[in-house]
Amino acid sequence: MSLTCSCEGLTFEVPSGRIATEPAEVRGSARDDVRLMVARRHAATLESRPFPAIVDVLAPGDLLVVNVSATLPAALPATRADGTPLRLHLSTRLSDEVWTVELREPAGAGTLPWSHGQVGEVVGLPDGGSAQLSRPYQRADAMAATRLWTASLRMPEPLDQYLAEHGGAVRYGAGGRPWPMSAYQTVYANEPGSAEMPSAGRAFTTDLLTRLLSMGVGVAPLVLHAGLSSPESHELPYPEWFRVPPSTADRVNAARAGRGRIIATGTTVVRALETCADEQGRVRADSGWTNLVVGPQRPARAVDGLLTGWHEPGASHLRLLEAIAGRSMLERCYQRALADGYLWHEFGDLLLILP
């Protein structure tokens, strides 16, 4: 089986054998034992390297911006009143007890969103917990409701404790068997809140980050709590909560003034920084909700380069990649990745797009 789709003229197919179903440290030697494609836009060159060779690609004065949001065990077994078993995925916290959530068929290959929820319905969760569906969640820019619901949670203990005891990582059909939550965290994650791992930085080890720092590459943190993606319909990203601290904004602006390159580790970092950037690319400290969608019609202003995973055909993230790489280079990257056996998904290989 393979994945096939056309996204505004970008068409490709990912054979099922190219889906990484286990962490790199299980199939290899360490979490940085993945491949890295380096794409230089202005030179129009592509090269393949082991990921640790990123220390030879980045340069003193560059600034690597990382998302320190940690992944929640946001998937819970759920049961309807009639006994129907489901999975409930937490997506985004709206207030202390109110979340956007997704109901899906029980975990397994080919699991799909559950589309038969009812307003006011109470879904049972383990150990006496529950979620009451308030209303279908609707994007501000959408004409119709989506697969997500606004729901009120009732838990027998604090949510973090409850999820640690009963929750697991959000997985889809291609995700293989479940792994410990540590497999779904970056080494620098320190603020729980993401429903899905900001996976572009997963391959970094503490030693590798130390090597980058010692050679003069800066590392600056921000937070964006990633909500649920949609592997079936590839919706545009929903509003997500972010924080760009003053120290990071200052370091971005100083690096740009010194002609250093701003390298975003993942599309979540691009979204957060670009939300805070003016038309000249100067970044201000800020926090709150962002609904910004970066793409060809709204290109990046503050970000020069991007470290990212390989996305499924039709994924909305491809629009963001096109805004940074350009259509021609992006097509070349995906053609080369398919030809050379690169691996997809959160445990897979990586792409570094540079100016």
Short mmCIF file of C-alpha atoms in Angstrom, two decimals:
data_model
loop_
_atom_site.label_atom_id
_atom_site.label_comp_id
_atom_site.label_asym_id
_atom_site.label_seq_id
_atom_site.Cartn_x
_atom_site.Cartn_y
_atom_site.Cartn_z
CA MET A 1 0.00 0.00 0.00
CA SER A 2 1.19 3.54 -0.68
CA LEU A 3 0.11 7.13 -0.23
CA THR A 4 -0.78 9.15 -3.30
CA CYS A 5 -2.02 12.70 -3.64
CA SER A 6 -1.66 15.91 -5.62
CA CYS A 7 -1.16 19.17 -3.72
CA GLU A 8 -1.52 22.20 -5.97
CA GLY A 9 0.63 20.57 -8.65
CA LEU A 10 3.05 18.73 -6.32
CA THR A 11 2.33 15.04 -6.83
CA PHE A 12 4.19 12.12 -5.29
CA GLU A 13 3.67 8.66 -3.88
CA VAL A 14 5.20 7.25 -0.70
CA PRO A 15 5.54 3.45 -0.69
CA SER A 16 4.46 1.90 2.62
CA GLY A 17 7.98 0.52 3.11
CA ARG A 18 9.24 4.09 3.52
CA ILE A 19 7.29 4.71 6.72
CA ALA A 20 9.53 4.67 9.80
CA THR A 21 7.56 2.67 12.37
CA GLU A 22 10.22 2.51 15.09
CA PRO A 23 12.59 5.05 16.65
CA ALA A 24 16.06 5.43 15.17
CA GLU A 25 17.66 4.17 18.38
CA VAL A 26 15.74 0.90 17.99
CA ARG A 27 16.54 0.28 14.33
CA GLY A 28 20.02 1.88 14.55
CA SER A 29 22.49 3.03 17.16
CA ALA A 30 21.10 6.32 18.55
CA ARG A 31 18.33 8.87 18.00
CA ASP A 32 20.62 10.85 15.68
CA ASP A 33 21.14 7.78 13.48
CA VAL A 34 18.97 9.17 10.67
CA ARG A 35 19.71 10.67 7.28
CA LEU A 36 19.77 14.36 6.47
CA MET A 37 19.19 15.88 3.05
CA VAL A 38 20.71 19.36 2.77
CA ALA A 39 19.07 21.61 0.18
CA ARG A 40 20.74 24.92 -0.66
CA ARG A 41 18.26 27.06 -2.48
CA HIS A 42 20.53 29.67 -4.07
CA ALA A 43 23.18 27.15 -5.10
CA ALA A 44 20.43 24.75 -6.26
CA THR A 45 22.29 21.80 -4.72
CA LEU A 46 21.19 18.71 -2.81
CA GLU A 47 23.39 16.43 -0.75
CA SER A 48 22.78 13.51 1.57
CA ARG A 49 24.57 13.27 4.93
CA PRO A 50 24.21 11.48 8.26
CA PHE A 51 22.33 13.75 10.64
CA PRO A 52 25.30 14.42 12.98
CA ALA A 53 27.04 16.09 10.00
CA ILE A 54 24.72 19.05 10.61
CA VAL A 55 27.68 20.43 12.60
CA ASP A 56 29.54 20.75 9.28
CA VAL A 57 26.60 22.46 7.58
CA LEU A 58 25.66 25.11 10.11
CA ALA A 59 28.12 27.94 10.73
CA PRO A 60 29.19 30.19 13.63
CA GLY A 61 26.66 32.99 13.96
CA ASP A 62 23.72 30.85 12.86
CA LEU A 63 20.83 30.59 15.31
CA LEU A 64 18.89 27.35 15.69
CA VAL A 65 15.44 28.01 17.16
CA VAL A 66 13.77 25.05 18.86
CA ASN A 67 10.30 24.33 20.20
CA VAL A 68 10.57 23.12 23.81
CA SER A 69 6.93 22.02 24.03
CA ALA A 70 6.75 18.47 25.41
CA THR A 71 4.37 15.83 24.08
CA LEU A 72 1.38 14.84 26.18
CA PRO A 73 0.15 11.25 26.47
CA ALA A 74 -2.98 12.66 24.82
CA ALA A 75 -4.64 9.45 23.55
CA LEU A 76 -7.18 7.82 25.88
CA PRO A 77 -9.43 4.77 25.56
CA ALA A 78 -13.06 5.92 25.51
CA THR A 79 -16.50 4.31 25.54
CA ARG A 80 -19.87 5.61 24.35
CA ALA A 81 -22.96 5.02 26.49
CA ASP A 82 -23.97 2.14 24.20
CA GLY A 83 -20.63 0.42 24.81
CA THR A 84 -18.98 1.40 21.52
CA PRO A 85 -15.20 1.51 22.09
CA LEU A 86 -13.38 4.58 20.76
CA ARG A 87 -10.18 6.56 21.22
CA LEU A 88 -10.31 10.14 22.45
CA HIS A 89 -7.42 12.38 21.44
CA LEU A 90 -6.88 15.63 23.29
CA SER A 91 -5.83 18.38 20.87
CA THR A 92 -5.67 21.86 22.40
CA ARG A 93 -6.43 23.19 25.88
CA LEU A 94 -8.89 26.09 25.70
CA SER A 95 -9.27 26.52 29.49
CA ASP A 96 -8.68 24.46 32.62
CA GLU A 97 -11.33 21.87 31.79
CA VAL A 98 -12.24 22.64 28.18
CA TRP A 99 -10.30 21.13 25.28
CA THR A 100 -10.69 20.51 21.62
CA VAL A 101 -10.76 16.75 21.16
CA GLU A 102 -11.05 14.19 18.40
CA LEU A 103 -12.93 10.90 18.56
CA ARG A 104 -11.44 8.07 16.52
CA GLU A 105 -12.09 4.42 15.98
CA PRO A 106 -10.08 2.14 18.29
CA ALA A 107 -6.34 2.14 17.66
CA GLY A 108 -5.15 0.01 14.77
CA ALA A 109 -4.17 0.14 11.13
CA GLY A 110 -6.50 2.32 9.11
CA THR A 111 -8.22 3.92 12.11
CA LEU A 112 -10.47 6.82 11.08
CA PRO A 113 -12.13 9.77 12.81
CA TRP A 114 -15.47 8.90 14.42
CA SER A 115 -18.13 11.10 12.86
CA HIS A 116 -21.21 10.09 14.89
CA GLY A 117 -20.76 12.13 18.06
CA GLN A 118 -23.74 14.08 19.40
CA VAL A 119 -23.96 17.48 21.08
CA GLY A 120 -24.18 16.93 24.83
CA GLU A 121 -23.01 13.32 24.64
CA VAL A 122 -20.87 12.12 27.53
CA VAL A 123 -18.04 9.78 26.58
CA GLY A 124 -16.65 7.58 29.32
CA LEU A 125 -12.93 7.56 30.07
CA PRO A 126 -10.85 5.29 32.37
CA ASP A 127 -11.25 5.32 36.15
CA GLY A 128 -14.45 7.37 36.12
CA GLY A 129 -13.26 10.19 33.89
CA SER A 130 -15.50 11.64 31.18
CA ALA A 131 -15.67 14.10 28.31
CA GLN A 132 -18.90 15.89 27.44
CA LEU A 133 -19.11 17.01 23.82
CA SER A 134 -20.26 20.63 23.78
CA ARG A 135 -20.26 21.50 20.08
CA PRO A 136 -18.35 20.75 16.90
CA TYR A 137 -15.24 22.92 16.78
CA GLN A 138 -15.30 25.37 13.90
CA ARG A 139 -12.37 27.28 12.51
CA ALA A 140 -12.87 31.01 12.16
CA ASP A 141 -12.03 30.74 8.45
CA ALA A 142 -14.11 27.63 7.73
CA MET A 143 -17.69 27.42 6.53
CA ALA A 144 -18.42 24.12 8.24
CA ALA A 145 -17.58 22.29 11.44
CA THR A 146 -14.60 19.98 11.47
CA ARG A 147 -13.69 16.56 12.87
CA LEU A 148 -12.82 18.19 16.22
CA TRP A 149 -15.17 18.83 19.15
CA THR A 150 -15.12 21.27 22.03
CA ALA A 151 -15.44 19.12 25.14
CA SER A 152 -15.53 19.56 28.92
CA LEU A 153 -13.34 17.09 30.80
CA ARG A 154 -14.16 15.65 34.21
CA MET A 155 -11.24 13.81 35.77
CA PRO A 156 -10.84 12.07 39.15
CA GLU A 157 -7.37 13.61 39.62
CA PRO A 158 -5.22 16.39 38.12
CA LEU A 159 -4.99 16.01 34.36
CA ASP A 160 -1.22 15.55 34.21
CA GLN A 161 -1.41 12.68 36.69
CA TYR A 162 -4.40 11.19 34.92
CA LEU A 163 -2.75 11.23 31.51
CA ALA A 164 0.46 9.76 32.90
CA GLU A 165 -1.55 6.83 34.27
CA HIS A 166 -4.07 6.24 31.48
CA GLY A 167 -2.88 8.08 28.35
CA GLY A 168 -0.53 7.23 25.53
CA ALA A 169 0.99 8.88 22.49
CA VAL A 170 -1.34 9.82 19.65
CA ARG A 171 -0.68 7.35 16.83
CA TYR A 172 -2.24 6.70 13.46
CA GLY A 173 -2.34 3.65 11.21
CA ALA A 174 1.26 3.96 10.02
CA GLY A 175 2.66 4.45 13.51
CA GLY A 176 3.59 0.84 14.25
CA ARG A 177 3.40 -0.48 17.80
CA PRO A 178 3.26 1.93 20.75
CA TRP A 179 6.53 3.12 22.26
CA PRO A 180 7.24 4.70 25.68
CA MET A 181 6.44 8.40 25.87
CA SER A 182 10.17 9.14 26.02
CA ALA A 183 10.34 8.12 22.36
CA TYR A 184 7.95 10.96 21.51
CA GLN A 185 9.98 13.71 23.23
CA THR A 186 12.89 15.84 22.07
CA VAL A 187 15.87 16.00 24.43
CA TYR A 188 15.15 19.69 25.13
CA ALA A 189 11.38 19.41 25.73
CA ASN A 190 10.43 20.94 29.09
CA GLU A 191 6.89 22.37 28.88
CA PRO A 192 4.10 19.79 28.37
CA GLY A 193 1.31 20.81 26.02
CA SER A 194 1.61 19.30 22.52
CA ALA A 195 -0.84 16.65 21.35
CA GLU A 196 1.69 15.47 18.76
CA MET A 197 5.47 15.64 18.99
CA PRO A 198 7.19 18.63 17.35
CA SER A 199 9.28 15.94 15.68
CA ALA A 200 11.75 17.90 13.52
CA GLY A 201 14.14 18.15 16.47
CA ARG A 202 13.85 14.57 17.63
CA ALA A 203 17.22 13.53 16.16
CA PHE A 204 19.19 16.03 18.24
CA THR A 205 21.15 14.56 21.14
CA THR A 206 22.57 16.52 24.06
CA ASP A 207 26.08 15.85 22.76
CA LEU A 208 25.20 17.11 19.29
CA LEU A 209 23.67 20.31 20.64
CA THR A 210 26.75 20.83 22.80
CA ARG A 211 28.97 20.51 19.73
CA LEU A 212 26.91 23.12 17.90
CA LEU A 213 27.12 25.52 20.84
CA SER A 214 30.87 25.02 21.15
CA MET A 215 31.38 25.99 17.51
CA GLY A 216 29.36 29.20 17.83
CA VAL A 217 25.91 28.13 16.64
CA GLY A 218 23.28 29.56 18.97
CA VAL A 219 20.27 27.63 20.24
CA ALA A 220 17.20 29.61 21.34
CA PRO A 221 13.89 28.27 22.72
CA LEU A 222 10.26 29.09 22.15
CA VAL A 223 7.00 27.26 22.84
CA LEU A 224 4.19 26.31 20.49
CA HIS A 225 1.83 23.60 21.70
CA ALA A 226 1.08 21.58 18.59
CA GLY A 227 -2.49 20.35 18.17
CA LEU A 228 -3.68 17.35 16.21
CA SER A 229 -2.94 17.08 12.54
CA SER A 230 -5.33 15.47 10.08
CA PRO A 231 -3.69 12.63 8.13
CA GLU A 232 -6.90 12.03 6.18
CA SER A 233 -8.03 15.49 5.04
CA HIS A 234 -4.86 17.57 5.53
CA GLU A 235 -6.65 20.57 6.95
CA LEU A 236 -4.88 23.86 7.44
CA PRO A 237 -3.43 24.20 10.94
CA TYR A 238 -5.80 25.26 13.70
CA PRO A 239 -5.11 28.08 16.16
CA GLU A 240 -2.33 27.07 18.53
CA TRP A 241 -0.91 28.65 21.68
CA PHE A 242 2.66 29.95 21.53
CA ARG A 243 5.23 31.98 23.46
CA VAL A 244 8.30 33.71 22.03
CA PRO A 245 10.28 34.96 25.06
CA PRO A 246 12.12 38.30 24.99
CA SER A 247 15.52 36.59 25.06
CA THR A 248 14.72 34.59 21.93
CA ALA A 249 13.32 37.60 20.08
CA ASP A 250 16.48 39.54 20.95
CA ARG A 251 18.75 36.73 19.78
CA VAL A 252 16.88 36.36 16.49
CA ASN A 253 17.18 40.08 15.79
CA ALA A 254 20.85 40.15 16.80
CA ALA A 255 21.68 37.14 14.62
CA ARG A 256 19.95 38.71 11.63
CA ALA A 257 21.81 41.98 12.20
CA GLY A 258 25.06 40.00 12.27
CA ARG A 259 24.14 38.21 9.03
CA GLY A 260 23.65 34.91 10.78
CA ARG A 261 21.00 32.54 9.49
CA ILE A 262 17.83 31.85 11.48
CA ILE A 263 17.16 28.11 11.23
CA ALA A 264 13.74 26.96 12.44
CA THR A 265 13.56 23.45 13.86
CA GLY A 266 10.18 22.44 12.50
CA THR A 267 7.11 24.11 11.08
CA THR A 268 5.87 24.97 14.60
CA VAL A 269 8.88 27.23 15.09
CA VAL A 270 8.22 28.92 11.75
CA ARG A 271 4.62 29.58 12.74
CA ALA A 272 5.54 31.07 16.11
CA LEU A 273 8.38 33.28 14.85
CA GLU A 274 6.48 34.51 11.82
CA THR A 275 3.49 35.41 14.00
CA CYS A 276 5.82 37.81 15.84
CA ALA A 277 7.68 39.18 12.80
CA ASP A 278 7.07 42.51 11.12
CA GLU A 279 7.41 43.05 7.36
CA GLN A 280 11.17 43.55 7.70
CA GLY A 281 11.56 40.29 9.63
CA ARG A 282 12.20 41.87 13.02
CA VAL A 283 10.75 39.69 15.78
CA ARG A 284 9.05 40.92 18.96
CA ALA A 285 8.40 38.93 22.12
CA ASP A 286 4.79 37.82 22.36
CA SER A 287 2.48 35.02 23.49
CA GLY A 288 -1.08 33.97 22.83
CA TRP A 289 -2.95 32.27 20.02
CA THR A 290 -1.84 32.20 16.41
CA ASN A 291 -3.87 31.29 13.35
CA LEU A 292 -1.14 32.31 10.90
CA VAL A 293 -0.68 30.06 7.89
CA VAL A 294 2.68 30.53 6.17
CA GLY A 295 2.74 29.65 2.49
CA PRO A 296 3.48 31.00 -0.98
CA GLN A 297 0.95 33.80 -0.45
CA ARG A 298 2.49 34.73 2.90
CA PRO A 299 6.20 33.80 2.79
CA ALA A 300 8.58 33.71 5.73
CA ARG A 301 10.11 37.01 6.85
CA ALA A 302 12.21 36.12 9.90
CA VAL A 303 13.21 32.54 9.08
CA ASP A 304 16.03 31.78 6.64
CA GLY A 305 16.18 28.00 6.86
CA LEU A 306 14.15 25.06 8.08
CA LEU A 307 14.87 21.63 9.51
CA THR A 308 11.84 19.43 8.89
CA GLY A 309 10.64 15.90 8.45
CA TRP A 310 9.12 14.47 5.28
CA HIS A 311 5.42 15.16 4.97
CA GLU A 312 2.67 13.08 3.46
CA PRO A 313 1.32 13.98 0.02
CA GLY A 314 -1.37 16.62 0.34
CA ALA A 315 -0.22 17.80 3.79
CA SER A 316 -0.79 21.50 4.41
CA HIS A 317 2.80 21.74 5.71
CA LEU A 318 4.01 21.45 2.12
CA ARG A 319 2.74 24.98 1.49
CA LEU A 320 5.02 26.25 4.25
CA LEU A 321 7.97 24.28 2.86
CA GLU A 322 7.31 25.74 -0.58
CA ALA A 323 7.40 29.26 0.88
CA ILE A 324 10.92 28.62 2.18
CA ALA A 325 12.41 26.29 -0.44
CA GLY A 326 10.56 27.42 -3.56
CA ARG A 327 8.46 25.08 -5.67
CA SER A 328 11.25 23.83 -7.93
CA MET A 329 13.61 22.99 -5.07
CA LEU A 330 10.85 21.36 -3.05
CA GLU A 331 9.96 19.11 -5.97
CA ARG A 332 13.61 18.14 -6.36
CA CYS A 333 13.90 17.34 -2.65
CA TYR A 334 10.94 14.99 -2.67
CA GLN A 335 11.98 13.32 -5.91
CA ARG A 336 15.45 12.67 -4.46
CA ALA A 337 14.05 11.45 -1.14
CA LEU A 338 11.85 8.92 -2.91
CA ALA A 339 14.63 7.81 -5.23
CA ASP A 340 17.20 7.43 -2.42
CA GLY A 341 15.08 5.61 0.13
CA TYR A 342 14.51 8.30 2.75
CA LEU A 343 12.09 7.40 5.56
CA TRP A 344 8.89 9.31 6.39
CA HIS A 345 7.05 10.15 9.65
CA GLU A 346 8.14 11.27 13.10
CA PHE A 347 10.82 8.58 13.46
CA GLY A 348 12.12 9.10 9.94
CA ASP A 349 14.79 11.09 8.12
CA LEU A 350 15.10 14.86 7.84
CA LEU A 351 15.42 17.72 5.36
CA LEU A 352 17.43 20.89 6.01
CA ILE A 353 16.52 23.77 3.71
CA LEU A 354 19.11 26.54 3.60
CA PRO A 355 19.19 29.81 1.63
#
